[in-house]
Every structure is written in C-alpha cells, then in structure tokens.
Coordinates of C-alpha atoms and ligand atoms in Angstrom, one line a residue:
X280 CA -5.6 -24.4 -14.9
X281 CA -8.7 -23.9 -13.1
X282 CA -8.1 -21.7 -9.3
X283 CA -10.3 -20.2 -7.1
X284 CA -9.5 -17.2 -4.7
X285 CA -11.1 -16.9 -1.6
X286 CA -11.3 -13.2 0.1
X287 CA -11.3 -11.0 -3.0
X288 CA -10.5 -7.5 -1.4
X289 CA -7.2 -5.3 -2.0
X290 CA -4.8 -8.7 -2.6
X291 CA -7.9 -11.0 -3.4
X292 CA -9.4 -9.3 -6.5
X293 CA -6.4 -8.2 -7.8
X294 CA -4.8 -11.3 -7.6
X295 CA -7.8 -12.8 -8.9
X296 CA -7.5 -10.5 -12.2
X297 CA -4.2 -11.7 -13.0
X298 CA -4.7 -15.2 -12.5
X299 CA -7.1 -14.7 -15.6
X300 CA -4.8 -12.4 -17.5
X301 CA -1.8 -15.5 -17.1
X302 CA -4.6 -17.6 -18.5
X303 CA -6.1 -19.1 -15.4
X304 CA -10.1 -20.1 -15.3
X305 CA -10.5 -18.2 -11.9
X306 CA -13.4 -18.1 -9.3
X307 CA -13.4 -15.7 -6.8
X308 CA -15.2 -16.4 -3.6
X309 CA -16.0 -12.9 -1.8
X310 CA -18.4 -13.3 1.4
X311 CA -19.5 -9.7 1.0
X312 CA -22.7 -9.7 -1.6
X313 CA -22.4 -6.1 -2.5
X314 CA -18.5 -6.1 -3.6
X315 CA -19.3 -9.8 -4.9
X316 CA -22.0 -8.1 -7.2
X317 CA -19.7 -5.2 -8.0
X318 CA -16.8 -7.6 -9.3
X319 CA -19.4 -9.8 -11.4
X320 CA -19.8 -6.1 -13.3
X321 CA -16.3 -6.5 -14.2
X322 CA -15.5 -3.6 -12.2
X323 CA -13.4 -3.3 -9.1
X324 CA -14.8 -2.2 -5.3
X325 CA -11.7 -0.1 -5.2
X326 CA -9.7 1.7 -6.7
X327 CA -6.2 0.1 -7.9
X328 CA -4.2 1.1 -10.9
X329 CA -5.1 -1.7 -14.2
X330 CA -7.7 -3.5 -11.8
X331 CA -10.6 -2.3 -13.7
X332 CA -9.3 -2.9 -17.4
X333 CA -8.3 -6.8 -16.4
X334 CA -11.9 -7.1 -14.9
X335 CA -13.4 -5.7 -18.0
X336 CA -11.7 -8.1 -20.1
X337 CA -11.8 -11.4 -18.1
X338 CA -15.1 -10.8 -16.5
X339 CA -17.4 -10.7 -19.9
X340 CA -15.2 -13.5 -21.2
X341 CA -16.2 -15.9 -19.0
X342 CA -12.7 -16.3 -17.7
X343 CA -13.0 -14.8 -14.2
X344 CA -16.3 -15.2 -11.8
X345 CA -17.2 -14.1 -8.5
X346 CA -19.8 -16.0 -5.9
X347 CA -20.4 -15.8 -2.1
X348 CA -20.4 -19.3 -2.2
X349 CA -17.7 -21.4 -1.4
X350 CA -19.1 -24.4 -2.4
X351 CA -18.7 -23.4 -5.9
X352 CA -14.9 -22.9 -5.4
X353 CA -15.2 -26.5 -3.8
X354 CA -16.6 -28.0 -7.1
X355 CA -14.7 -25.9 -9.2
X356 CA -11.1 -26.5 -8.3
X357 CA -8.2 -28.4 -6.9
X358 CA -6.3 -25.5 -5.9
X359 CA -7.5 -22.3 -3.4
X360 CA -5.7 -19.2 -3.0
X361 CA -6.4 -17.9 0.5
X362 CA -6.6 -14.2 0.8
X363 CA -8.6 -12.9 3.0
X364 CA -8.0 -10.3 5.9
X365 CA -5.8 -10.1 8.7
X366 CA -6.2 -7.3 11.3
X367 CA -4.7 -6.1 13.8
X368 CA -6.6 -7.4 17.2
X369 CA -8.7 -4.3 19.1
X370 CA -6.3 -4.6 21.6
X371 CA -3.1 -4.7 19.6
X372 CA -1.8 -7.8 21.0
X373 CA -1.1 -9.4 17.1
X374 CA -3.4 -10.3 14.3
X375 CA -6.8 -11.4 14.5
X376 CA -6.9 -14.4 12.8
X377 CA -10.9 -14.7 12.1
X378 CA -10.7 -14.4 8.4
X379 CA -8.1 -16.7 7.8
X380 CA -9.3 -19.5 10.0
X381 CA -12.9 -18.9 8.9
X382 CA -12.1 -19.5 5.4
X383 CA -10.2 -22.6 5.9
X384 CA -13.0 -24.1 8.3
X385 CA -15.0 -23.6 5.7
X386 CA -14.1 -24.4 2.8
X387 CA -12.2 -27.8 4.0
X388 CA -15.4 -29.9 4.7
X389 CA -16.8 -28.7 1.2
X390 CA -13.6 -30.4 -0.4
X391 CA -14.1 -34.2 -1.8
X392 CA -11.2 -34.8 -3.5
X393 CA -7.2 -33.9 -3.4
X394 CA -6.3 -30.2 -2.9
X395 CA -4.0 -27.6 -2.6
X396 CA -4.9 -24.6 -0.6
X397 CA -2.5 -22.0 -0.7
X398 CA -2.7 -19.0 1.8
X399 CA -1.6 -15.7 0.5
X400 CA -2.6 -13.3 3.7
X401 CA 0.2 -12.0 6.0
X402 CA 0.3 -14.4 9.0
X403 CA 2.0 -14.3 12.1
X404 CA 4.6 -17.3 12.4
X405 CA 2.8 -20.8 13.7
X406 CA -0.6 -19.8 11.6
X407 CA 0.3 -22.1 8.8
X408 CA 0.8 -24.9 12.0
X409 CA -2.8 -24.0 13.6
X410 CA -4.1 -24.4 10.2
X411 CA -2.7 -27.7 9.5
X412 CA -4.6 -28.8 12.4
X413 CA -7.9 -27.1 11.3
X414 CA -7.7 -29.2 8.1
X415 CA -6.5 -32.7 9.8
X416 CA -9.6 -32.0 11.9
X417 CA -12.1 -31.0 9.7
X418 CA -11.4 -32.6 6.0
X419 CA -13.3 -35.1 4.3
X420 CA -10.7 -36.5 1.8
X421 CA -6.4 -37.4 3.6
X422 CA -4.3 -35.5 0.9
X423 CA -5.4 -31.7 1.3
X424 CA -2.0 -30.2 0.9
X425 CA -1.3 -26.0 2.8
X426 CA 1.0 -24.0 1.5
X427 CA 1.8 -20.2 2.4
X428 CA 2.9 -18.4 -0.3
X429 CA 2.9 -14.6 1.0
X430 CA 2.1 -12.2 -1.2
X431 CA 4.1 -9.1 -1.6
X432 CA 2.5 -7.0 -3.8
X433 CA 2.2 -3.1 -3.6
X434 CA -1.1 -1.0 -3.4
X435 CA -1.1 1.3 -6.4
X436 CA 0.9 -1.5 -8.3
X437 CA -0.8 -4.7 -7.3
X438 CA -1.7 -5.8 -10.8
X439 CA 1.5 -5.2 -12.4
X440 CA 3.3 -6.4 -9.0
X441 CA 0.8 -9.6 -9.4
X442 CA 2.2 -10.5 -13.0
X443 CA 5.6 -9.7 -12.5
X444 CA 6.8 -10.4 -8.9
X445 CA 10.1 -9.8 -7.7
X446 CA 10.2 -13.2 -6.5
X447 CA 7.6 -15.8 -5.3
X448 CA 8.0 -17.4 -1.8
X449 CA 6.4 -20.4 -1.0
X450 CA 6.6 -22.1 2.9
X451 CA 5.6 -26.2 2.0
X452 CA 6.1 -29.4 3.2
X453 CA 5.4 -31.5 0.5
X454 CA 6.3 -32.3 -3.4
X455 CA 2.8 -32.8 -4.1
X456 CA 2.5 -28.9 -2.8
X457 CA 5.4 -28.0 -4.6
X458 CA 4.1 -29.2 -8.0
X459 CA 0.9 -27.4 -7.7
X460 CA 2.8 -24.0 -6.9
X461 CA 4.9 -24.6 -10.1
X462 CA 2.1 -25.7 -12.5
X463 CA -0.1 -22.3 -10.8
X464 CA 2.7 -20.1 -11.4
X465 CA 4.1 -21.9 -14.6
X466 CA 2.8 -18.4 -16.9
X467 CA 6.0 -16.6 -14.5
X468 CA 7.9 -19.0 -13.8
X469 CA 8.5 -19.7 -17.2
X470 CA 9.6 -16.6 -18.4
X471 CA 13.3 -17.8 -16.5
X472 CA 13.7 -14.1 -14.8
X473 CA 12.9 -14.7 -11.2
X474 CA 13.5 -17.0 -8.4
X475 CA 11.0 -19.1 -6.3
X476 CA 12.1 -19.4 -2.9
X477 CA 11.2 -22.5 -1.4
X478 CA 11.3 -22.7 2.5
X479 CA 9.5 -24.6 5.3
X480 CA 6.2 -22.6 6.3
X481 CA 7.5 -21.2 9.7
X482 CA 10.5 -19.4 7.1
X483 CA 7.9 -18.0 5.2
X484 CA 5.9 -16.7 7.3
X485 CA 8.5 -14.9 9.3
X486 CA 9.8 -13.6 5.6
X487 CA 7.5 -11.5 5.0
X488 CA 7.0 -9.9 8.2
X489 CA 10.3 -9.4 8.6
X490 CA 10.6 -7.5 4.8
X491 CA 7.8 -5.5 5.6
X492 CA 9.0 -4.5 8.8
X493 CA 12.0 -3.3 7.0
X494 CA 10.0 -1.2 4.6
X495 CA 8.7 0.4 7.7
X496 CA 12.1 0.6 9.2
X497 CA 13.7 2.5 6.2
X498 CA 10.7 5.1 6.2
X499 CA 11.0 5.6 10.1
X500 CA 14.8 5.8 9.7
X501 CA 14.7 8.6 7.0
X502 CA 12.1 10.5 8.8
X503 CA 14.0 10.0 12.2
X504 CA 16.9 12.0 9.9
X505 CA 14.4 14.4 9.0
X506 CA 14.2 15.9 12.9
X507 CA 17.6 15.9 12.8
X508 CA 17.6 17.8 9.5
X509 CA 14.6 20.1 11.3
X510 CA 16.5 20.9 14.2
X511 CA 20.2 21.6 12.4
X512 CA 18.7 23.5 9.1
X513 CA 19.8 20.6 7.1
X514 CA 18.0 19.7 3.9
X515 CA 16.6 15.8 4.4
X516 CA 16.1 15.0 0.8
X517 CA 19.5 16.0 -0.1
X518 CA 20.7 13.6 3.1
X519 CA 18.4 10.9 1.5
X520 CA 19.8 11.3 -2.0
X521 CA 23.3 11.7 -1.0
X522 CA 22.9 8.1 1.3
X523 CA 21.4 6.3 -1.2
X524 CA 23.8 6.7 -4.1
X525 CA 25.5 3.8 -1.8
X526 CA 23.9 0.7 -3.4
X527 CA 23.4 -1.0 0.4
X528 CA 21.5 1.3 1.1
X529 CA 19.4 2.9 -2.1
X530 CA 17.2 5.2 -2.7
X531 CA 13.9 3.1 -2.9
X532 CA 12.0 3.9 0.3
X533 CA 13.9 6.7 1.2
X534 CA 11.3 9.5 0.8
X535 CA 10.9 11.3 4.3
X536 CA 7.6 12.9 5.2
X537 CA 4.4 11.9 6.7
X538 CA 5.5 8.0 7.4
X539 CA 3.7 5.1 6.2
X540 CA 0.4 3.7 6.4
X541 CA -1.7 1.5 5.1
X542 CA -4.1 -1.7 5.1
X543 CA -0.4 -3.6 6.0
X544 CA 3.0 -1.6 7.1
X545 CA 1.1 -0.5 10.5
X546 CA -0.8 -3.8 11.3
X547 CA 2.4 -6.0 10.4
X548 CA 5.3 -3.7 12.0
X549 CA 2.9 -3.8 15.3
X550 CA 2.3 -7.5 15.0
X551 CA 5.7 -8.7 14.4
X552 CA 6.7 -6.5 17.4
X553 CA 4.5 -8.2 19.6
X554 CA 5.0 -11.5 18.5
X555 CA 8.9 -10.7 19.1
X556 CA 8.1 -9.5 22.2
X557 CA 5.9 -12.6 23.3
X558 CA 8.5 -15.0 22.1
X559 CA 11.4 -13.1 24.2
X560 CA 13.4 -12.0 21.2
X561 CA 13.6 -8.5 22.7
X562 CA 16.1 -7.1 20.3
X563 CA 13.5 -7.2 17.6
X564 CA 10.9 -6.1 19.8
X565 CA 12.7 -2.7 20.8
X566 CA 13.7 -2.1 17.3
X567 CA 10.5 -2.7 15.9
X568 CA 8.8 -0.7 18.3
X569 CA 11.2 2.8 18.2
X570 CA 10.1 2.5 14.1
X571 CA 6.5 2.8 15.1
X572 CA 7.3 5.3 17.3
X573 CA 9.0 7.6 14.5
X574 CA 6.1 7.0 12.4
X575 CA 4.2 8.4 14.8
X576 CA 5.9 11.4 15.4
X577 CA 5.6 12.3 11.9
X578 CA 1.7 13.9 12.8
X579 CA 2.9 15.8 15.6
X580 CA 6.2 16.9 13.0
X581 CA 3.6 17.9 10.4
X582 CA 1.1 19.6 12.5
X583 CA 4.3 22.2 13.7
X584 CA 4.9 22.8 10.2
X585 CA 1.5 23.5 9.1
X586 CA 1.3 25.4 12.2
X587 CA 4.2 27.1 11.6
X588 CA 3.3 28.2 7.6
X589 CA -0.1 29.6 9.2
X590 CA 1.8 32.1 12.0
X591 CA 1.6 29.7 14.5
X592 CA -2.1 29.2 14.8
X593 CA -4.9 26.5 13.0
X594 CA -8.3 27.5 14.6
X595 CA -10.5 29.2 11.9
X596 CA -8.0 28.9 9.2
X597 CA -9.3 27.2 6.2
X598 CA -6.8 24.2 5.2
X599 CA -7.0 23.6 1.3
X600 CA -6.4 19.4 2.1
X601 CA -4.8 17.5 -0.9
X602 CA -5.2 13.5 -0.2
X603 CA -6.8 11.5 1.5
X604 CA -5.4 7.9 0.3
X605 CA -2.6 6.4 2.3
X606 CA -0.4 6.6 -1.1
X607 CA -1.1 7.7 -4.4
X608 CA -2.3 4.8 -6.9
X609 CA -5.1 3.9 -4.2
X610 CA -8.2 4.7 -2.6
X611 CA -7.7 2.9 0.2
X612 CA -7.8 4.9 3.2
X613 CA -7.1 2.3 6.0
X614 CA -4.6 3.5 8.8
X615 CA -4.0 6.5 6.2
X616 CA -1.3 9.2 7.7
X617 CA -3.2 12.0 5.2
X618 CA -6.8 11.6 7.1
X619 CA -5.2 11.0 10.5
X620 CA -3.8 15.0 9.6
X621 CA -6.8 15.8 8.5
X622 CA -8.7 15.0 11.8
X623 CA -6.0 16.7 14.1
X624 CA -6.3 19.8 12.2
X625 CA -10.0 19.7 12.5
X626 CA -9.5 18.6 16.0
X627 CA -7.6 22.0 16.4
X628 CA -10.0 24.1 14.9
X629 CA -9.3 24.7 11.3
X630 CA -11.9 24.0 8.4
X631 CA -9.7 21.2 6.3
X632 CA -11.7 21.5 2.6
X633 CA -10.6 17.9 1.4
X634 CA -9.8 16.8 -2.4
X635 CA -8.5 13.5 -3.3
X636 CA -9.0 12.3 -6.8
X637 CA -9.9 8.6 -5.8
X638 CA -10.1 8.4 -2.4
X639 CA -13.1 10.9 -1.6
X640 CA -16.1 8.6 -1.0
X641 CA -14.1 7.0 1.5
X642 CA -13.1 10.0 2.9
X643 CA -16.5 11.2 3.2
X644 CA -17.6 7.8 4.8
X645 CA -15.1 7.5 6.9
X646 CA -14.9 11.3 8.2
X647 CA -18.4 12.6 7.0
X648 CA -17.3 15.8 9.7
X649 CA -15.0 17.4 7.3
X650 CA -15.6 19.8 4.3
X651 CA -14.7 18.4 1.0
X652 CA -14.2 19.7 -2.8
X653 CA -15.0 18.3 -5.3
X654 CA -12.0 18.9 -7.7
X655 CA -8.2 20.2 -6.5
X656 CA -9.1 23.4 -7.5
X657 CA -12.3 24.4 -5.3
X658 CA -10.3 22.8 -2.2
X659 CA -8.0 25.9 -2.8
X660 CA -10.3 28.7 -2.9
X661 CA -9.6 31.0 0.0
X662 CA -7.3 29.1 1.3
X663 CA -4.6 30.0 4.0
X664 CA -2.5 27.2 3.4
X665 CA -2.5 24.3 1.1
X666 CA -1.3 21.3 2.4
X667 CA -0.1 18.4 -0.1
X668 CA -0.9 15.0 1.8
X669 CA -0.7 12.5 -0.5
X670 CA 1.7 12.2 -3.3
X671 CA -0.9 12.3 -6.3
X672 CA 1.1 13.5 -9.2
X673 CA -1.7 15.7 -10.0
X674 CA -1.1 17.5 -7.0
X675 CA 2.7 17.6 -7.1
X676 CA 3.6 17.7 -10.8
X677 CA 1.0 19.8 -12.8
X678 CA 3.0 22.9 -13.7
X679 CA -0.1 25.0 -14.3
X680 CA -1.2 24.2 -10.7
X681 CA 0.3 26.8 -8.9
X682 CA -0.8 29.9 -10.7
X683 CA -4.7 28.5 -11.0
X684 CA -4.2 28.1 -7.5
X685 CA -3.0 31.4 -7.1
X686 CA -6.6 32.7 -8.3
X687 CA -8.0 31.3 -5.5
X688 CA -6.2 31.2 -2.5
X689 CA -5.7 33.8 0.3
X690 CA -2.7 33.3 1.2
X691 CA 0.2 31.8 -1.4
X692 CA 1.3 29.0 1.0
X693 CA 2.0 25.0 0.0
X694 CA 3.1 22.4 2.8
X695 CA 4.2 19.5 1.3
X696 CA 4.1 16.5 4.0
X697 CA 5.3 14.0 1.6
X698 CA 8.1 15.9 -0.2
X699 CA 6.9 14.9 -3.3
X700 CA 6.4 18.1 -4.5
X701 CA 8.1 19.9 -7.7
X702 CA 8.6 23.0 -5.8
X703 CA 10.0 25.2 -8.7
X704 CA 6.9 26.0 -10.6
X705 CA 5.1 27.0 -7.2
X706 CA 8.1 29.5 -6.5
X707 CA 7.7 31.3 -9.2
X708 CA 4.0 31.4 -9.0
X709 CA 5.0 33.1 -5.6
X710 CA 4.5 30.4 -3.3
X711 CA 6.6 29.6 -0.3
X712 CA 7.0 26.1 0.2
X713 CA 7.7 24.0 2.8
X714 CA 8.6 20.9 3.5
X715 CA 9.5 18.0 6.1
X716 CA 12.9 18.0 7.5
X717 CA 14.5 20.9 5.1
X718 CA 14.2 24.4 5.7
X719 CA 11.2 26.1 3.9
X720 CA 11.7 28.4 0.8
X721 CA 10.4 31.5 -0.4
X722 CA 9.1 32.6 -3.8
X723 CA 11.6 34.0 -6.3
X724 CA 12.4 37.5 -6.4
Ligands
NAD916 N1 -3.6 -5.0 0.4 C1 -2.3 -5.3 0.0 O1 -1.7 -4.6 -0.8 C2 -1.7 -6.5 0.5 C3 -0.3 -6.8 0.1 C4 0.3 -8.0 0.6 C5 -0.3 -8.7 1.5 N2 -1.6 -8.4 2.0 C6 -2.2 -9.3 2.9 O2 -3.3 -9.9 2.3 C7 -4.4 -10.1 3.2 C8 -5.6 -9.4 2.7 O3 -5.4 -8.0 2.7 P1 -6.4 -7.0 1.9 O4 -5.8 -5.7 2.0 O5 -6.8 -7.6 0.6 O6 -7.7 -7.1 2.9 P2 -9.2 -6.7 2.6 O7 -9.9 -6.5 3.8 O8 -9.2 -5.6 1.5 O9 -9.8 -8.0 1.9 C9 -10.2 -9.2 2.6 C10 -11.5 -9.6 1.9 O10 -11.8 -10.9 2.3 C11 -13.2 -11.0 2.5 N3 -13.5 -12.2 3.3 C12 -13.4 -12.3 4.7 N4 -13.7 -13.6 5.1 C13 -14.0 -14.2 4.0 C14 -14.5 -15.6 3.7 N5 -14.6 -16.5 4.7 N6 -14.8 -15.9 2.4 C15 -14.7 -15.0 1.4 N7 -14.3 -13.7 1.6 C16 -14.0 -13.4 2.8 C17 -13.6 -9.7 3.0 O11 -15.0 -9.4 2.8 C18 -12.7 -8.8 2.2 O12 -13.3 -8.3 1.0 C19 -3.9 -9.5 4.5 O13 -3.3 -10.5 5.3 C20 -2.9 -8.5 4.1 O14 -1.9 -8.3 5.1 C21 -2.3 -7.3 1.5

C-alpha cells in the first residue's frame, strides 16, 4: 500500500521507517529542507535507536522518500498519516495547534480524489472535531475520511515500539475509515497478537492523554516516596521494588530520580491539566497538577544532594556532568531534567564539564555556556563530583568505569539522579555514592 507521512520528526520519521520495513511505499512530507535533505541520505536528523539502519535500507531502495512538498503526498496516496508537532502554548494554557491545523489546511485542497487522513499527533479532546470542519470547508472531493489514531510509541524505542505496538487505538466514525486503518496496519494486525481499539474520536483522543498522564503520575508518585524515603533514611528503590512485586501496581515506571521529561510527558500532563481545568472537572485538574509539581521538585531534590556530596557548596567546583538527553536511547533534549540540572548548577557557580554520547550537539546548541567533553572520560578529569544524569548504560554499567575514573578525578564522589547506577563496582573503586531518596553509601573498607 502506498502512504504518506506528513511531519517527519521524532514520531514522523520513525513511523515513516517502519511503514517501509512492514512493506509500505512511503512518502514523507517534512516542511523543514535541511532535515528533509538529511532523511533523503537515508540517515536520521536524530538520534533514535534502529532509525538509521531502516533508513539505510528503505531509503536507497526506493521504498521510502522524503519531499517538502505536499503536493507529492497529494498525488501519491489515498491515505496520510498526520504527525506533526504539538507544543505546549507560550503561555501554558494547552497545546498550540499550528502544526496540526497547518497540515491539514494544506494538504486538503491538494486532495482530488477519496482519502483517509489519519492524525497521529497527541491532541487535546475536540481537535479531531475542529478538524472535521477544516476539511468540510476546505476539500475539493465529499468522501475525505479523519481518523485519530494516537501514537504511543517511546523515544529510545520508537522503531521497535512502531512495529510491534502494544495495541493500536483508532478514534473513527466511519467503515470506510475503518477499512483503511485495517488494510494500513494489516502487516500487525495480522500477526493475531494485539488488539485494535476502536472508539469514537473524542475517546481517543482523551486516551492517550489520559495514559500519558498516568506515566507521569507513576514517576511523580515514586519520587514523591523518595522525600519520604529522604526525610526517614529509608531506601526508595527497595520501597519501589518491594511495591511493585504487586502486579496492580508493577515495577515498569517505578524508577525514582530526576522525574520525567521530554518532547511529550511535560507538554501533555500540563495540557490535560488545563484542559480538565477549563472543562470544570477539577478532580483531574488538582491531581494532574500536584504530579507536575513533584516533578518539579525533583531539581531542587537533586541540587541538595549534589550540594550535599560537595560539603555543602557548588560555586567553583568543577561538576564532571554525565547526560544531557531527557532519557537514554535519545538525543533529544526537549524539556530535558539532565540540562535543566546542568543550568542550575551553572547558575550556582560550578563549572558543569558535560558528556553525553548522543546528545552533545544539542547540548552545545542549546546551552553553548557550559563546558563540555568530548568522551565520559575527559568530563571526569579533576572532578569534585560526578554526577550521573541520564541513564546511559555506558555511564551506569561499565564496570571498568569507576577505576579509569579514579585516575582522573579529585575527589572519588558519584551522584546518581536517576538511580540507574550499579553502585558496587564504584564502591570498591572507593567511591561513595549517592543517590535519590536512599541514604548515600561509602566505599568498602
Ligand atoms: N516524540 C515521541 O516519541 C512521540 C510519541 C508519541 C506521540 N508523539 C506526538 O507526536 C507529535 C509529533 O511529535 P514529535 O516529537 O515527532 O515532534 P517533532 O517536533 O520532532 O516533529 C514534528 C515535525 O513536523 C514538521 N512539520 C511541522 N509542520 C509541518 C507541515 N505542515 N508539513 C510537514 N512537516 C511539518 C516539523 O518541521 C517537525 O520536523 C506530537 O503531537 C507528539 O506529542 C510524539
């Protein structure tokens, strides 16, 4: 089947690449030239795990194009995958819709024959409605069908989470729609293991603000624990273990530390709070808006600890900085809790010598004011404290880490903000460790 995607950026591309790999012709329609000319290379704008071998592959073969053009998309296809961005507004009050509504204004009067456009992007409810009216306004041809089929992939395993979903979740009103999502998604639906979820648009929409709202909610309620744990000497990841052996509650999402972050958790948790709040349904509202309170707190809770390992003072200390990507499996640094730690500690006087091993050009771009390395290594040397910020396993899991380290820094120190790290091999390098919400350790006799 032949499918265009329009918006090829974190979801766009990589949703694009596996279109081709289930054996989709697919045009991708990106309106910036210079990542539109970096994807016709067959290599990705970002970094995301797999992205880069599937564009490699599908690229050359002729099986996966881009264009700035949405025209060609227009005379391509019958069926458009919407995915472009949705922002938070600059005031806060919910999503800015530009992208979205650009893209279907667009590409609706190019369209001279039946379609299906199907939007991807996280919405807030009653977008899919406004849309509906954009296209009865606007289209040339009566049966252009809308579907919202939200997209919950995860950064860091988008490609994989693009082939095999948990589940797909489609909001329509139509059979016509519903036979175009089946015949799109026939490569996954056919394999019999997992459920569409039909639903009316307004259901979908609301579903996937509402689950990742609740992804948001787990982290902030683990890392709400964690100043419990801080302020009784008890050891959070032991609390988090012990809860989730319960299967209602799991252990998925249960890691406390620095809180989310993210091209998504922030924007959406604040948008479905306001949108709650607008509508009147204050329960929601309050909920929604202690769990993005909690995530806040978790700089302040990480700049005591750090503050704390160094003697109780940052300015002039030198901050060996490990991470700058919101997670690990990324370079995206949008809303990322690692660089928002970074700047405070600057802001409070210490030199914070950045390494992350995908993430530094936008590091550097996006705070050209700190110092950076340019391997894990050189960020250590004379170091008073290392502080671990995002997950990298290269950073928590290479047993010979700790003694090169050793070499280098001043003072044997690690702070681990994401609890991710194996502490044991750091311990008996002679390391103290600490981290969030469980009382620090010292090196082995
Ligand atoms: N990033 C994720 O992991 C993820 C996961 C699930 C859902 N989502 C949702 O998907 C949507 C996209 O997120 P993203 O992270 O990919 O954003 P992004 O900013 O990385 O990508 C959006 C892309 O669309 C392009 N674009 C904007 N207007 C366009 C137009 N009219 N025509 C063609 N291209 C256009 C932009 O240049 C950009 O490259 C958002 O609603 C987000 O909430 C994202």
């Amino acid at each position: 089947m032949r499918v265009s995607v329009i918006g090829c950026g974190h979801l766009g591309a990589s949703h694009a690449a596996a279109m081709a790999e289930l054996g989709h012709e697919v045009i991708g329609v990106e309106i910036d030239p210079d990542k539109c000319a970096t994807l016709n290379t067959g290599k990705s704008w970002f970094y995301e795990a797999g992205l880069n071998e599937l564009l490699a592959k599908h690229v050359p073969a002729g099986r996966l194009r881009f264009t700035t053009d949405p025209a060609e998309a227009a005379a391509f296809t019958d069926l458009h995958f919407i995915a472009t961005g949705t922002p938070l507004r600059e005031d806060g009050r919910g999503y800015d819709a530009t992208q979205v509504i650009g893209a279907v204004e667009t590409l609706v009067p190019l369209i001279d024959r039946p379609a299906t456009i199907v939007g991807k992007s996280t919405v807030t409810v009653g977008t899919v409605a406004t849309l509906q009216k954009i296209i009865a306004d606007k289209a040339r041809v009566p049966s252009i069908e809308l579907v919202w089929n939200p997209e919950f992939l995860r950064e860091g395993h988008a490609v994989q989470d693009s082939l095999f979903p948990d589940r797909i979740l489609v909001g329509l009103t139509s059979d016509t729609a519903r036979k175009a999502i089946e015949e799109v998604f026939a490569p996954i639906l056919g394999r019999g293991d997992i459920d569409m979820v039909v639903t009316d648009p307004q259901t979908a929409e609301v579903a996937k603000a509402a689950a990742n709202s609740y992804l948001a909610a787990k982290i902030s309620y683990i890392n709400a624990v964690a100043e419990v744990c801080d302020l009784t000497g008890a050891n959070v990841d032991d609390v988090a273990y012990a809860m989730g052996i319960d299967k209602r509650i799991g252990h998925a999402g249960m890691r406390p530390g620095l809180g989310y972050g993210g091209g998504c958790l922030p924007k959406d948790v604040a948008a479905f709070a306001y949108a709650a709040g607008e509508m009147g349904a204050a329960g929601a509202a309050g909920l929604l808006d202690a769990v993005q309170a909690v995530n806040r707190g978790r700089q302040h809770a990480a700049v005591n600890l750090i503050t704390h390992a160094l003697g109780g003072n940052t300015r002039g200390r030198t901050i060996a900085f490990l991470g700058a990507a919101f997670k690990a499996g990324t370079s995206d640094v949008r809303d990322s809790p690692a660089l928002h730690l970074a700047e405070r500690l600057h802001q409070l006087g210490a030199t914070v010598r950045l390494f992350d091993p995908e993430a530094l050009d936008n590091a550097r771009r996006t705070h050209p004011h700190l110092a950076f390395a340019d391997n894990t290594l050189d960020a250590t040397t004379d170091a008073d404290v290392v502080v671990i910020a995002t997950e990298w396993p290269e950073f928590t899991t290479d047993p010979k880490l700790p003694a090169a380290a050793s070499e280098r820094a001043k003072t044997r120190t690690v702070v681990d903000v994401r609890n991710a790290l194996e502490a044991a091999p750091w311990l008996a390098a002679g390391w103290t460790v600490h981290q969030m919400g469980r009382p620090s350790r010292n090196p082995d006799a």
